[in-house]
Short mmCIF file of C-alpha atoms in Angstrom, two decimals:
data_model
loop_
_atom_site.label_atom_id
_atom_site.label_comp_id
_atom_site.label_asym_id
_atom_site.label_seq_id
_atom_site.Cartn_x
_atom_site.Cartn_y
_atom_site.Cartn_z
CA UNK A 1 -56.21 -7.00 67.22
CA UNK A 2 -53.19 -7.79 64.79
CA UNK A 3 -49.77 -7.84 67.14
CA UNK A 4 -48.10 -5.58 64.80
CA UNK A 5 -43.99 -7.18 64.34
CA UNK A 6 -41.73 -5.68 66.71
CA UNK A 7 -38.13 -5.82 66.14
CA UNK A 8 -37.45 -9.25 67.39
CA UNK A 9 -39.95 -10.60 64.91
CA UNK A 10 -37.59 -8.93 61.92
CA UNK A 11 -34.83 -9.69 63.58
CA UNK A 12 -36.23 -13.53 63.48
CA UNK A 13 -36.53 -13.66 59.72
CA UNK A 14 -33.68 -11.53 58.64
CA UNK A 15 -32.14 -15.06 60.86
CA UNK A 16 -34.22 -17.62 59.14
CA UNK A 17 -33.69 -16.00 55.82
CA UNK A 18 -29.66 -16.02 56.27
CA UNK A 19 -30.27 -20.21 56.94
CA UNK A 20 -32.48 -20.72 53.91
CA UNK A 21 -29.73 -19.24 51.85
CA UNK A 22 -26.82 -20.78 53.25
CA UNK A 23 -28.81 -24.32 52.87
CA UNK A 24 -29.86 -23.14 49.05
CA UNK A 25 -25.93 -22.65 48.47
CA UNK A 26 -25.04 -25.46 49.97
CA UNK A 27 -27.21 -28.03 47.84
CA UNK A 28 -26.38 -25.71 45.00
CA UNK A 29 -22.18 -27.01 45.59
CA UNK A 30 -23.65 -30.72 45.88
CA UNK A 31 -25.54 -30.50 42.97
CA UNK A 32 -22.66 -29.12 40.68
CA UNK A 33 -20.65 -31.61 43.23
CA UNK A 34 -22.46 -34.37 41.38
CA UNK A 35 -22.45 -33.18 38.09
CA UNK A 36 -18.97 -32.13 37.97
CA UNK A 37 -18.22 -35.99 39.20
CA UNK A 38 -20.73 -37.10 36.44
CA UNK A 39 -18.99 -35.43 33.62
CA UNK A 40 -15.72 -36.75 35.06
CA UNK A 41 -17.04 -40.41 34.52
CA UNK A 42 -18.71 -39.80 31.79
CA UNK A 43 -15.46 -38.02 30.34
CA UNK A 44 -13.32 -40.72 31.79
CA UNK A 45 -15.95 -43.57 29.90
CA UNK A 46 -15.61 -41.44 26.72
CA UNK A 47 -11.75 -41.35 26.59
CA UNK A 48 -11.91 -45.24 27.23
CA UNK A 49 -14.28 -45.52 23.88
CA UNK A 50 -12.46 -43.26 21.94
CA UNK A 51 -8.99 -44.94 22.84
CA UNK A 52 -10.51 -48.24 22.11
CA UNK A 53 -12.12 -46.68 18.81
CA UNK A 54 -9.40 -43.95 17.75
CA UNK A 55 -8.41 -45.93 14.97
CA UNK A 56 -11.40 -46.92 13.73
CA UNK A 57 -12.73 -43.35 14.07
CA UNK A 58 -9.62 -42.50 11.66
CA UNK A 59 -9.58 -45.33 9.43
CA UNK A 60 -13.13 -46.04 8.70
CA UNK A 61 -15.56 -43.87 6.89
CA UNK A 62 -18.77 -45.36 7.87
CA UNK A 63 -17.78 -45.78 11.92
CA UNK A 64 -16.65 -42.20 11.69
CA UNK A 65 -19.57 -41.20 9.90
CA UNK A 66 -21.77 -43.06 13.00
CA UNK A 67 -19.32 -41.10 15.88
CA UNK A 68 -20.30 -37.97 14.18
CA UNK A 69 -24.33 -39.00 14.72
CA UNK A 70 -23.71 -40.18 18.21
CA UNK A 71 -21.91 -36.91 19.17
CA UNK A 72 -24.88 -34.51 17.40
CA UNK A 73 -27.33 -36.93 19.19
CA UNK A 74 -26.08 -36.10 22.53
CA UNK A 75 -25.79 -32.56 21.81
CA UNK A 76 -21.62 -32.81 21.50
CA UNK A 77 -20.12 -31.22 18.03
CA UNK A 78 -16.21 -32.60 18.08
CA UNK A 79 -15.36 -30.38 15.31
CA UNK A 80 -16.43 -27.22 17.53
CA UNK A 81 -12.89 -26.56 18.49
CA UNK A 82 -9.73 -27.78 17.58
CA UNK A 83 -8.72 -26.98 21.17
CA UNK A 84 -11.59 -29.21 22.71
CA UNK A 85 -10.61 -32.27 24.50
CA UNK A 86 -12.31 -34.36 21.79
CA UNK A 87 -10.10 -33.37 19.02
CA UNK A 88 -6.94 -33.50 21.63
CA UNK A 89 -7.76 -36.87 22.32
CA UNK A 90 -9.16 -38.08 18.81
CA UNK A 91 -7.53 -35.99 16.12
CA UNK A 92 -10.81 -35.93 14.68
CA UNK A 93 -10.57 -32.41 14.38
CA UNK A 94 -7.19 -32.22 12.76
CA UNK A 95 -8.64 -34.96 10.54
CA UNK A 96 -11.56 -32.46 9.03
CA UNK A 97 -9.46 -29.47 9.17
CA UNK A 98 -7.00 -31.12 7.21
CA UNK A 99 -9.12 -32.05 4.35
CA UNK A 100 -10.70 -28.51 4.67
CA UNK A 101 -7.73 -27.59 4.06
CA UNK A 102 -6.87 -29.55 1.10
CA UNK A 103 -10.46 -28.62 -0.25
CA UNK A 104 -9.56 -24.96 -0.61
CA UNK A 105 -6.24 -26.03 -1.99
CA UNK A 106 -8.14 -28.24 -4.93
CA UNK A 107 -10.83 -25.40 -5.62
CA UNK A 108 -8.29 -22.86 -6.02
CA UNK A 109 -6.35 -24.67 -8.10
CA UNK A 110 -8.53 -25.52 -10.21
CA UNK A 111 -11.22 -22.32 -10.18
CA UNK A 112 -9.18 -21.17 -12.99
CA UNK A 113 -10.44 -23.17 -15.79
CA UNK A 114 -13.99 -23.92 -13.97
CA UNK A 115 -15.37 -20.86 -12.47
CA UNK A 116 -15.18 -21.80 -8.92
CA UNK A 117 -17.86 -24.54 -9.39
CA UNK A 118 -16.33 -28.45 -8.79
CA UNK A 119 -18.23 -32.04 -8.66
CA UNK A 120 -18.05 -33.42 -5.39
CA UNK A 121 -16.90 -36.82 -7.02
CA UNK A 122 -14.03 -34.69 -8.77
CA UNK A 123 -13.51 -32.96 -5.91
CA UNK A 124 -12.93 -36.43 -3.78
CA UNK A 125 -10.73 -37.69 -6.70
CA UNK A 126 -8.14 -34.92 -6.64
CA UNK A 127 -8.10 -34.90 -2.56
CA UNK A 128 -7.47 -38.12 -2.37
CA UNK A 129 -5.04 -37.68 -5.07
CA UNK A 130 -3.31 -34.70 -3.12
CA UNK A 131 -3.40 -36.96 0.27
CA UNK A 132 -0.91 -39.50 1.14
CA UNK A 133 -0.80 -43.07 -0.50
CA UNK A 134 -1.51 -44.61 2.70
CA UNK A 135 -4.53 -46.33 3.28
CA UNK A 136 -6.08 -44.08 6.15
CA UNK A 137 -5.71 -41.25 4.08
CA UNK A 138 -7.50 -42.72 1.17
CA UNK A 139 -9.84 -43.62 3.34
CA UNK A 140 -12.29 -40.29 2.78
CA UNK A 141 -15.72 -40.54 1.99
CA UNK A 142 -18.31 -37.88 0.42
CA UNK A 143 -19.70 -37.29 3.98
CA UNK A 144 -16.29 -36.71 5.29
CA UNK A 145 -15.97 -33.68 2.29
CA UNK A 146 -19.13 -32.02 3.22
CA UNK A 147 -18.74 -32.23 6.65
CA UNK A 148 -15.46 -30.28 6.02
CA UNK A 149 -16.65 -28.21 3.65
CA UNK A 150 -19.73 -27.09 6.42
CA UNK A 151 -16.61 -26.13 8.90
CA UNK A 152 -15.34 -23.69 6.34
CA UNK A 153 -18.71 -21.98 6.50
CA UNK A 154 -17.18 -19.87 9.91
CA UNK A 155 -15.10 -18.19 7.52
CA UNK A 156 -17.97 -16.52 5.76
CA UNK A 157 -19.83 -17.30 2.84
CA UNK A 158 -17.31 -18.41 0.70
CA UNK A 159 -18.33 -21.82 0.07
CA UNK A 160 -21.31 -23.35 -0.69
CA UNK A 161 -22.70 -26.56 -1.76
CA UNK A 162 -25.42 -27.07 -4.39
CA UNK A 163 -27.49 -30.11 -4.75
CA UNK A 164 -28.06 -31.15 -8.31
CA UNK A 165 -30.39 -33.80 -7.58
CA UNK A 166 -33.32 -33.71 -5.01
CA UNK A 167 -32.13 -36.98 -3.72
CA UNK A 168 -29.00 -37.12 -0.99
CA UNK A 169 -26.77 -38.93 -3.30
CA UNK A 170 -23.71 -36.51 -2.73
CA UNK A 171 -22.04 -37.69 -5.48
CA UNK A 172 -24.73 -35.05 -7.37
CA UNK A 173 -23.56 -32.04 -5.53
CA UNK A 174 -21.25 -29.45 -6.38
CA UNK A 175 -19.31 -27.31 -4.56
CA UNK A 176 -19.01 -23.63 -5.22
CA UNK A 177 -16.02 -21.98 -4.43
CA UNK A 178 -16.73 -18.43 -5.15
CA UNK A 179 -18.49 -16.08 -3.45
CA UNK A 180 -21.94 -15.18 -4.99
CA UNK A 181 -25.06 -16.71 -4.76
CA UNK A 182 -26.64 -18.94 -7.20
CA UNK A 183 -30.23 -18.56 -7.59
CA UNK A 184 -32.67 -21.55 -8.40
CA UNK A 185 -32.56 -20.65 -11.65
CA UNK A 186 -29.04 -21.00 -12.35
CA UNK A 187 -29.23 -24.38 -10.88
CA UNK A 188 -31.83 -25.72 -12.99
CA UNK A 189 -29.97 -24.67 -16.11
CA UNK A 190 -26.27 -26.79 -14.56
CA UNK A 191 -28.95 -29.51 -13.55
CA UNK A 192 -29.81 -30.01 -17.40
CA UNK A 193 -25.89 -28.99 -18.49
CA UNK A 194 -24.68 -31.83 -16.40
CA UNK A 195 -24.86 -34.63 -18.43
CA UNK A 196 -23.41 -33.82 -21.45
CA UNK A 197 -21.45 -30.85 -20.32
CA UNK A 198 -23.56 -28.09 -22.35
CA UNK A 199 -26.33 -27.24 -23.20
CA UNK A 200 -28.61 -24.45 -25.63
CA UNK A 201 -31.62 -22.06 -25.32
CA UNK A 202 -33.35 -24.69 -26.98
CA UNK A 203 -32.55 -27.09 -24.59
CA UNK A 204 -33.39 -24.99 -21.82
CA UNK A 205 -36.78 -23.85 -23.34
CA UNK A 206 -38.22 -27.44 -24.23
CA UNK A 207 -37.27 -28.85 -20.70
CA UNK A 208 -37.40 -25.79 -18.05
CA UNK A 209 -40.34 -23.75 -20.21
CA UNK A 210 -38.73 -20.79 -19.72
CA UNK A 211 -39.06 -18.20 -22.60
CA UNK A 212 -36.17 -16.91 -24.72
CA UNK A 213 -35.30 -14.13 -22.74
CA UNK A 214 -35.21 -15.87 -19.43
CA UNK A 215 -32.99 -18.42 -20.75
CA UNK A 216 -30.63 -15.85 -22.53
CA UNK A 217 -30.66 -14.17 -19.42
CA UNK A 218 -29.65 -16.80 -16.98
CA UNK A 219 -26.67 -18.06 -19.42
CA UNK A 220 -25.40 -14.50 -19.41
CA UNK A 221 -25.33 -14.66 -16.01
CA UNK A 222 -23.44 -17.70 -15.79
CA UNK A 223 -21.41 -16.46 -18.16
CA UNK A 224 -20.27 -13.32 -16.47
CA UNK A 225 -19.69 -15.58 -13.41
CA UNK A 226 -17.05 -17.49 -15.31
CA UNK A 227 -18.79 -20.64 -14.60
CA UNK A 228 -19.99 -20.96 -18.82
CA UNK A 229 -18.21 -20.63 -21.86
CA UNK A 230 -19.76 -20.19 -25.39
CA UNK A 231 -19.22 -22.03 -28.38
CA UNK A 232 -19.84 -20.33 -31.60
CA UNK A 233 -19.06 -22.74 -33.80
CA UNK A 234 -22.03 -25.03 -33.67
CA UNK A 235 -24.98 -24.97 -35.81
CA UNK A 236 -26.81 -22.92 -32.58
CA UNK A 237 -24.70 -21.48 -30.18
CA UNK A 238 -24.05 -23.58 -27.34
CA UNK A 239 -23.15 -23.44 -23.70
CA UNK A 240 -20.39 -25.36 -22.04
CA UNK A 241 -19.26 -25.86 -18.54
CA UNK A 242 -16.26 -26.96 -17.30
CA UNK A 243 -16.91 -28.60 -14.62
CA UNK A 244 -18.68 -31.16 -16.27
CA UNK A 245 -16.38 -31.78 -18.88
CA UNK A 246 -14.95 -35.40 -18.44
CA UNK A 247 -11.51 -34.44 -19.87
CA UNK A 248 -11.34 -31.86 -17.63
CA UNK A 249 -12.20 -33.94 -14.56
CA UNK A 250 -10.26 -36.61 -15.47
CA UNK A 251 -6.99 -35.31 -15.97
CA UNK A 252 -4.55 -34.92 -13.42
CA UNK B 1 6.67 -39.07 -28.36
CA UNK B 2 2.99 -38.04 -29.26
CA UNK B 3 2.12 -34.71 -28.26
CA UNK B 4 -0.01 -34.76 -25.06
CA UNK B 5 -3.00 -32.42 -25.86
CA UNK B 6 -4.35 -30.42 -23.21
CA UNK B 7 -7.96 -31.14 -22.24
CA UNK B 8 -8.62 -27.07 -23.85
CA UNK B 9 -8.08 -28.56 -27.00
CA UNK B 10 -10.92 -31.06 -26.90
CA UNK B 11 -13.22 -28.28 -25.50
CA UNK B 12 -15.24 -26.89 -28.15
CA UNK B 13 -15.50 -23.30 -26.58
CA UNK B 14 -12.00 -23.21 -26.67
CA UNK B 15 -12.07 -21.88 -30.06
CA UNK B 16 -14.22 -19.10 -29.67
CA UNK B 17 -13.02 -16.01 -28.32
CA UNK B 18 -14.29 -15.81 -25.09
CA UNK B 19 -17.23 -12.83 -24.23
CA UNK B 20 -16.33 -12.60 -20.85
CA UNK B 21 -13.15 -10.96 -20.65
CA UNK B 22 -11.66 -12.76 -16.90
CA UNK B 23 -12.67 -16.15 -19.20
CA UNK B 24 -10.78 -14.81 -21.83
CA UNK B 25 -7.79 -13.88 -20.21
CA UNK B 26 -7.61 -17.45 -19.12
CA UNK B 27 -8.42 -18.88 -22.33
CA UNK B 28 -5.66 -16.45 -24.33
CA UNK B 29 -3.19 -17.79 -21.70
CA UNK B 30 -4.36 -21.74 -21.89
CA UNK B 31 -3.72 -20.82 -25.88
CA UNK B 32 -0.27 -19.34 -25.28
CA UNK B 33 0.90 -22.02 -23.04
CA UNK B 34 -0.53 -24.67 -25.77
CA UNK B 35 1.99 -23.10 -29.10
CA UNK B 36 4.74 -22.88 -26.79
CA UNK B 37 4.42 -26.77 -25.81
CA UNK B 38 3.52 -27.34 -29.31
CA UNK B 39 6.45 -25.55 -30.84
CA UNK B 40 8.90 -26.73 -28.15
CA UNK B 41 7.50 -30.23 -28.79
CA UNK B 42 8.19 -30.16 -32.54
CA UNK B 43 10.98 -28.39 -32.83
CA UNK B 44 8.94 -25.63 -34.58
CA UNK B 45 11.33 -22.20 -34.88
CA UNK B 46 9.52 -20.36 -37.60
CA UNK B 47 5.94 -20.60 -37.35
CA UNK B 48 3.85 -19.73 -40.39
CA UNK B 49 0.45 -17.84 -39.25
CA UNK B 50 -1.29 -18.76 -42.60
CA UNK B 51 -0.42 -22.28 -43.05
CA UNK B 52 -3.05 -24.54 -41.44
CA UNK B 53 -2.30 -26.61 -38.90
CA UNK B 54 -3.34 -28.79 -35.97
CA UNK B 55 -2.12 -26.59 -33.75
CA UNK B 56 -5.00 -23.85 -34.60
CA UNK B 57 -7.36 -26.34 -35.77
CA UNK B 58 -8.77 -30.15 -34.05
CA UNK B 59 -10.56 -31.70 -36.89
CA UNK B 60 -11.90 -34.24 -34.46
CA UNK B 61 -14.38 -31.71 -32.93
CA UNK B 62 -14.95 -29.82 -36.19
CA UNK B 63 -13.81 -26.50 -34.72
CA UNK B 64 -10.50 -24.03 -35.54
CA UNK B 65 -9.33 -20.40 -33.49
CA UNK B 66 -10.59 -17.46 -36.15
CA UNK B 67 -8.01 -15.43 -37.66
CA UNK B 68 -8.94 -12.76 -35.17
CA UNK B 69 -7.97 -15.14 -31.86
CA UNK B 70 -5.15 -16.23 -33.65
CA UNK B 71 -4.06 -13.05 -33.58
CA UNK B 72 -4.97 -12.14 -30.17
CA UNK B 73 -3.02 -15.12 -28.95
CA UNK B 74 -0.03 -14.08 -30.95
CA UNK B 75 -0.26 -10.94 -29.67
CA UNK B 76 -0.10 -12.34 -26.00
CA UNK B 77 2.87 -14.20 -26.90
CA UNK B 78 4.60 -11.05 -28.03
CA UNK B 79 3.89 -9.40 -25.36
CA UNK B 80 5.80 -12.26 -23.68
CA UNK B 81 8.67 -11.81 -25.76
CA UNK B 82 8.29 -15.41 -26.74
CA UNK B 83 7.55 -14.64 -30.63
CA UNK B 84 9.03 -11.72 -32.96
CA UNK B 85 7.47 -11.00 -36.11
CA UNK B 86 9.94 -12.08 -38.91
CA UNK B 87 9.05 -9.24 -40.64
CA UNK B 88 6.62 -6.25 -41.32
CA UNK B 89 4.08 -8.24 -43.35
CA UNK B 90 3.27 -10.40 -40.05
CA UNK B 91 3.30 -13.80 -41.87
CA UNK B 92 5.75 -15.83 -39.75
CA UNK B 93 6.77 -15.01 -36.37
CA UNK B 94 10.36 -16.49 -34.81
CA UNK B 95 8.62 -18.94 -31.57
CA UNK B 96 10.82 -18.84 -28.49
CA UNK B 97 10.11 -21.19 -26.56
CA UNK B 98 14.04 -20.48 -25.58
CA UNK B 99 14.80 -16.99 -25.84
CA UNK B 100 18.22 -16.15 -28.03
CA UNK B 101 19.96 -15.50 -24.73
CA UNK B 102 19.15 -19.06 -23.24
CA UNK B 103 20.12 -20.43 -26.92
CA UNK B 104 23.16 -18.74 -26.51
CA UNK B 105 24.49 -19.81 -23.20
CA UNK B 106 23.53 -23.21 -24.00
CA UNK B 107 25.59 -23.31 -27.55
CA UNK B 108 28.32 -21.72 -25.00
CA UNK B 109 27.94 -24.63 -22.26
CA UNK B 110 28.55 -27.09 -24.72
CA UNK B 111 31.42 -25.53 -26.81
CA UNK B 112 33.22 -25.36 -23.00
CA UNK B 113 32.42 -28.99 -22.27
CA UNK B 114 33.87 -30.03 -25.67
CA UNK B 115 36.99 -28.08 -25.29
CA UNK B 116 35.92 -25.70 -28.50
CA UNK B 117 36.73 -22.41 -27.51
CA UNK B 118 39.52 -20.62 -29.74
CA UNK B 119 38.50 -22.60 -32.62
CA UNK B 120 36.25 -21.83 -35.30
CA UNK B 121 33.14 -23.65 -36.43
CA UNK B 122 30.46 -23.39 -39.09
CA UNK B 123 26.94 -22.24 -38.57
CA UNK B 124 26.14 -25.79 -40.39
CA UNK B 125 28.56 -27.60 -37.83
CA UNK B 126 27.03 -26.29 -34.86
CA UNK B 127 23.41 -26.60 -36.02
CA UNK B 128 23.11 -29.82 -38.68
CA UNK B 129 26.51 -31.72 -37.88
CA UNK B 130 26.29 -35.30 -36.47
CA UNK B 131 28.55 -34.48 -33.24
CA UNK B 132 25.65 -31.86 -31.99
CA UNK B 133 22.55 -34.39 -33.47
CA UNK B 134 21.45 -35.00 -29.68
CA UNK B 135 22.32 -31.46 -28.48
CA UNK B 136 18.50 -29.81 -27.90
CA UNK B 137 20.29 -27.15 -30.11
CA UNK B 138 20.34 -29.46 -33.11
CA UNK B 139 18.08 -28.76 -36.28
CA UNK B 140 18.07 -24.80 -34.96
CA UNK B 141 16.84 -21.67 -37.42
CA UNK B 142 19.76 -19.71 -38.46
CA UNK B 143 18.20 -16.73 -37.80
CA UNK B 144 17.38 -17.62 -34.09
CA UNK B 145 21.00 -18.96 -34.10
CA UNK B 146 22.38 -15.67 -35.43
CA UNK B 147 20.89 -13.50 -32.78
CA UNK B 148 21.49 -16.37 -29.69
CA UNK B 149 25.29 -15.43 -31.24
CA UNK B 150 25.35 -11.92 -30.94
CA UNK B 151 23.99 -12.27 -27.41
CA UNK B 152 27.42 -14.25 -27.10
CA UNK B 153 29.21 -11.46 -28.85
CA UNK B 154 27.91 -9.11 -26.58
CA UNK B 155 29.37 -10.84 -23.54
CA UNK B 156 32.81 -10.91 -25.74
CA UNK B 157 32.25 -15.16 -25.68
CA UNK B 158 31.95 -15.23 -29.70
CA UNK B 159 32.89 -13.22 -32.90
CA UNK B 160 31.48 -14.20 -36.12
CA UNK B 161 32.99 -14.23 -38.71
CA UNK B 162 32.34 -14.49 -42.86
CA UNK B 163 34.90 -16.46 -44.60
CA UNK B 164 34.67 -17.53 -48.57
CA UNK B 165 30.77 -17.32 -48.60
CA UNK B 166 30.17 -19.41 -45.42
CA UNK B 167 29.78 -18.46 -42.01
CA UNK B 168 31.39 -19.33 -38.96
CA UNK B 169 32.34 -18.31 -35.51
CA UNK B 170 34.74 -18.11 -32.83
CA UNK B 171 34.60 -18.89 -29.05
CA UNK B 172 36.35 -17.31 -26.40
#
């Protein structure tokens, strides 16, 4: 017959239990111990690179461009917080909130005669414009725009970026500074605009094989968006956008 | 100088009223910013609404503003207070790309500077004579001149005043 557990017995493992937990915290504390000394090294080896590098980080596009895959390999995100002892120690942070910055100055300035929709590579030629002459603030490169332009997202959907091309060339993007969604649609039609700056239901028709209506529709569309304007004095009516007009983009 | 066309002007659409009324607004006020530079830029005082010119018209792309969105710019401008209709007919409109007032107190700067005041000159003196040939008041309408003078009057700085079939005025 089973001794059935008497009070001592309880009494017993209420005691061992108490141990097991006290020994549980305690390798808990060494554990974090450990890792809180890790991250101090590791924070301490970081600083070291980044003083080495801070320069370079600033200066160069393409290094900067390679500290900003290092940090998303390991999980890190600099820009997170401007308070985060990254951008205290690098400025990187300052660095992409300035051009943010700078990119809603541009696109507001100039929404007015293109609807809200800029080229990236105007875009980069008016920042760079609007920066300082010296040579580290010349220094910005498509990636550093986009990367910029992906912080502003935390302020709601107010930009966007639209690929032209399938490919990653940036210089094929543009950047929409309105709020309002652009369907595929629309995107074909400023795909085939973009070279020449316009474009007519014709146009559209031959090369998307769209019908009339469709076409007609989607130009109304981007005409009520501000993005198109209509010329009536062609031999067919014709489309024109902005953005893409070289005059336009070139001048000051 | 050469006149420094806007890129607008090179932009086909430019010249077609706008459907979209928010484009349109812009466009009306891309087109009153463009006479005013224009005007200012030639010296233009009068400007005559039928007579063709550049200003409404760029051969170079084949395209001119209609006679409707001439009118609707005009209109903009007027609303401005930066043309008046010469008369009723609507033919020629007085440009201001200086208002009378600002005509006025810049006549009035320059009759102080030269020590003028209490004497009495000719419109054709102060407009057309070779002492005020660099003033930016030089070559300017009579009629603008006549009302930048009453806004003198009106401040008791000027009197005109008609003597043997030519006009002249006074400074206080």
């Amino acid at each position: 017959m089973r001794k059935r557990p008497g009070i001592g017995a309880i009494h017993k493992q209420r005691v061992e239990q108490e141990r097991f937990r006290g020994k549980a915290t305690e390798l808990q504390d060494n554990v974090f111990e450990q890792m809180a000394n890790q991250m101090e090294k590791f924070r301490t080896n970081l600083e070291t690179f980044a003083s080495k590098h801070r320069n370079e980080i600033k200066k160069n596009p393409t290094f900067r461009k390679q500290f900003q895959e290092m940090c998303a390999s390991i999980g890190v995100d600099p820009l997170a917080s401007s308070k985060g002892f990254w951008s205290e120690l690098l400025g990187v942070g300052d660095f992409y909130y300035e051009i943010a910055v700078q990119v809603i100055e541009v696109c507001m300035a100039t929404s007015q005669r293109n609807g809200g929709l800029i080229t990236l590579g105007e875009l980069r030629q008016k920042l760079i414009k609007a920066r300082g002459k010296a040579q580290h603030h010349q220094n910005i490169s498509n990636d550093d725009i986009i990367r910029a332009i992906k912080k502003l997202k935390v302020l709601g959907s107010g930009f966007s970026i639209i690929s032209l091309k399938d490919t990653q060339d940036s210089s094929d993007v543009l950047i929409r500074s309105i709020p309002g969604e652009l369907n595929a649609d629309h995107t074909e039609v400023l795909k085939i605009a973009e070279a020449q700056a316009f474009t007519t239901i014709e146009t559209l028709k031959c090369k998307l094989k769209w019908d009339d209506v469709r076409c007609q529709q989607i130009l109304n569309e981007l005409i009520r968006d501000g993005v198109a304007w209509v010329d009536g004095q062609s031999t067919t009516k014709t489309y024109w956008f902005p953005s893409f007009f070289k005059p336009l983009i070139n001048e000051g | 100088m050469e006149f420094s066309w806007p890129w607008e002007y090179d932009f086909p659409p430019f010249f077609t009223l706008q459907p979209n009324l928010d484009t349109q607004k812009k466009q009306l006020e891309a087109w009153r910013k463009l006479v005013i530079d224009y005007c200012r830029h030639n010296k233009i005082f009068v400007l005559d609404v039928q007579e063709s010119m550049p200003l409404f018209q760029n051969k170079t792309i084949d395209r001119q503003l209609s006679s409707e969105g001439i009118k609707r710019v005009l209109e903009i401008l007027q609303e401005n207070q930066q043309i008046e209709w010469c008369d009723k007919s609507k033919k020629q409109c007085f440009v201001y790309w200086k208002t009378p007032q600002e005509w006025g107190n810049l006549i009035y700067r320059y009759i102080i500077d030269k020590g003028m005041t209490n004497t009495v000159c000719t419109f054709y003196e102060l407009t057309e004579g070779d002492d005020v040939k660099n003033e930016e008041f030089a070559g300017l309408d009579k009629s603008i001149l006549l009302k930048a003078l009453e806004t003198l009057e009106a401040s008791n700085k000027a009197e005109v005043i008609m003597f043997g079939g030519s006009e002249g005025v006074k400074f206080f």
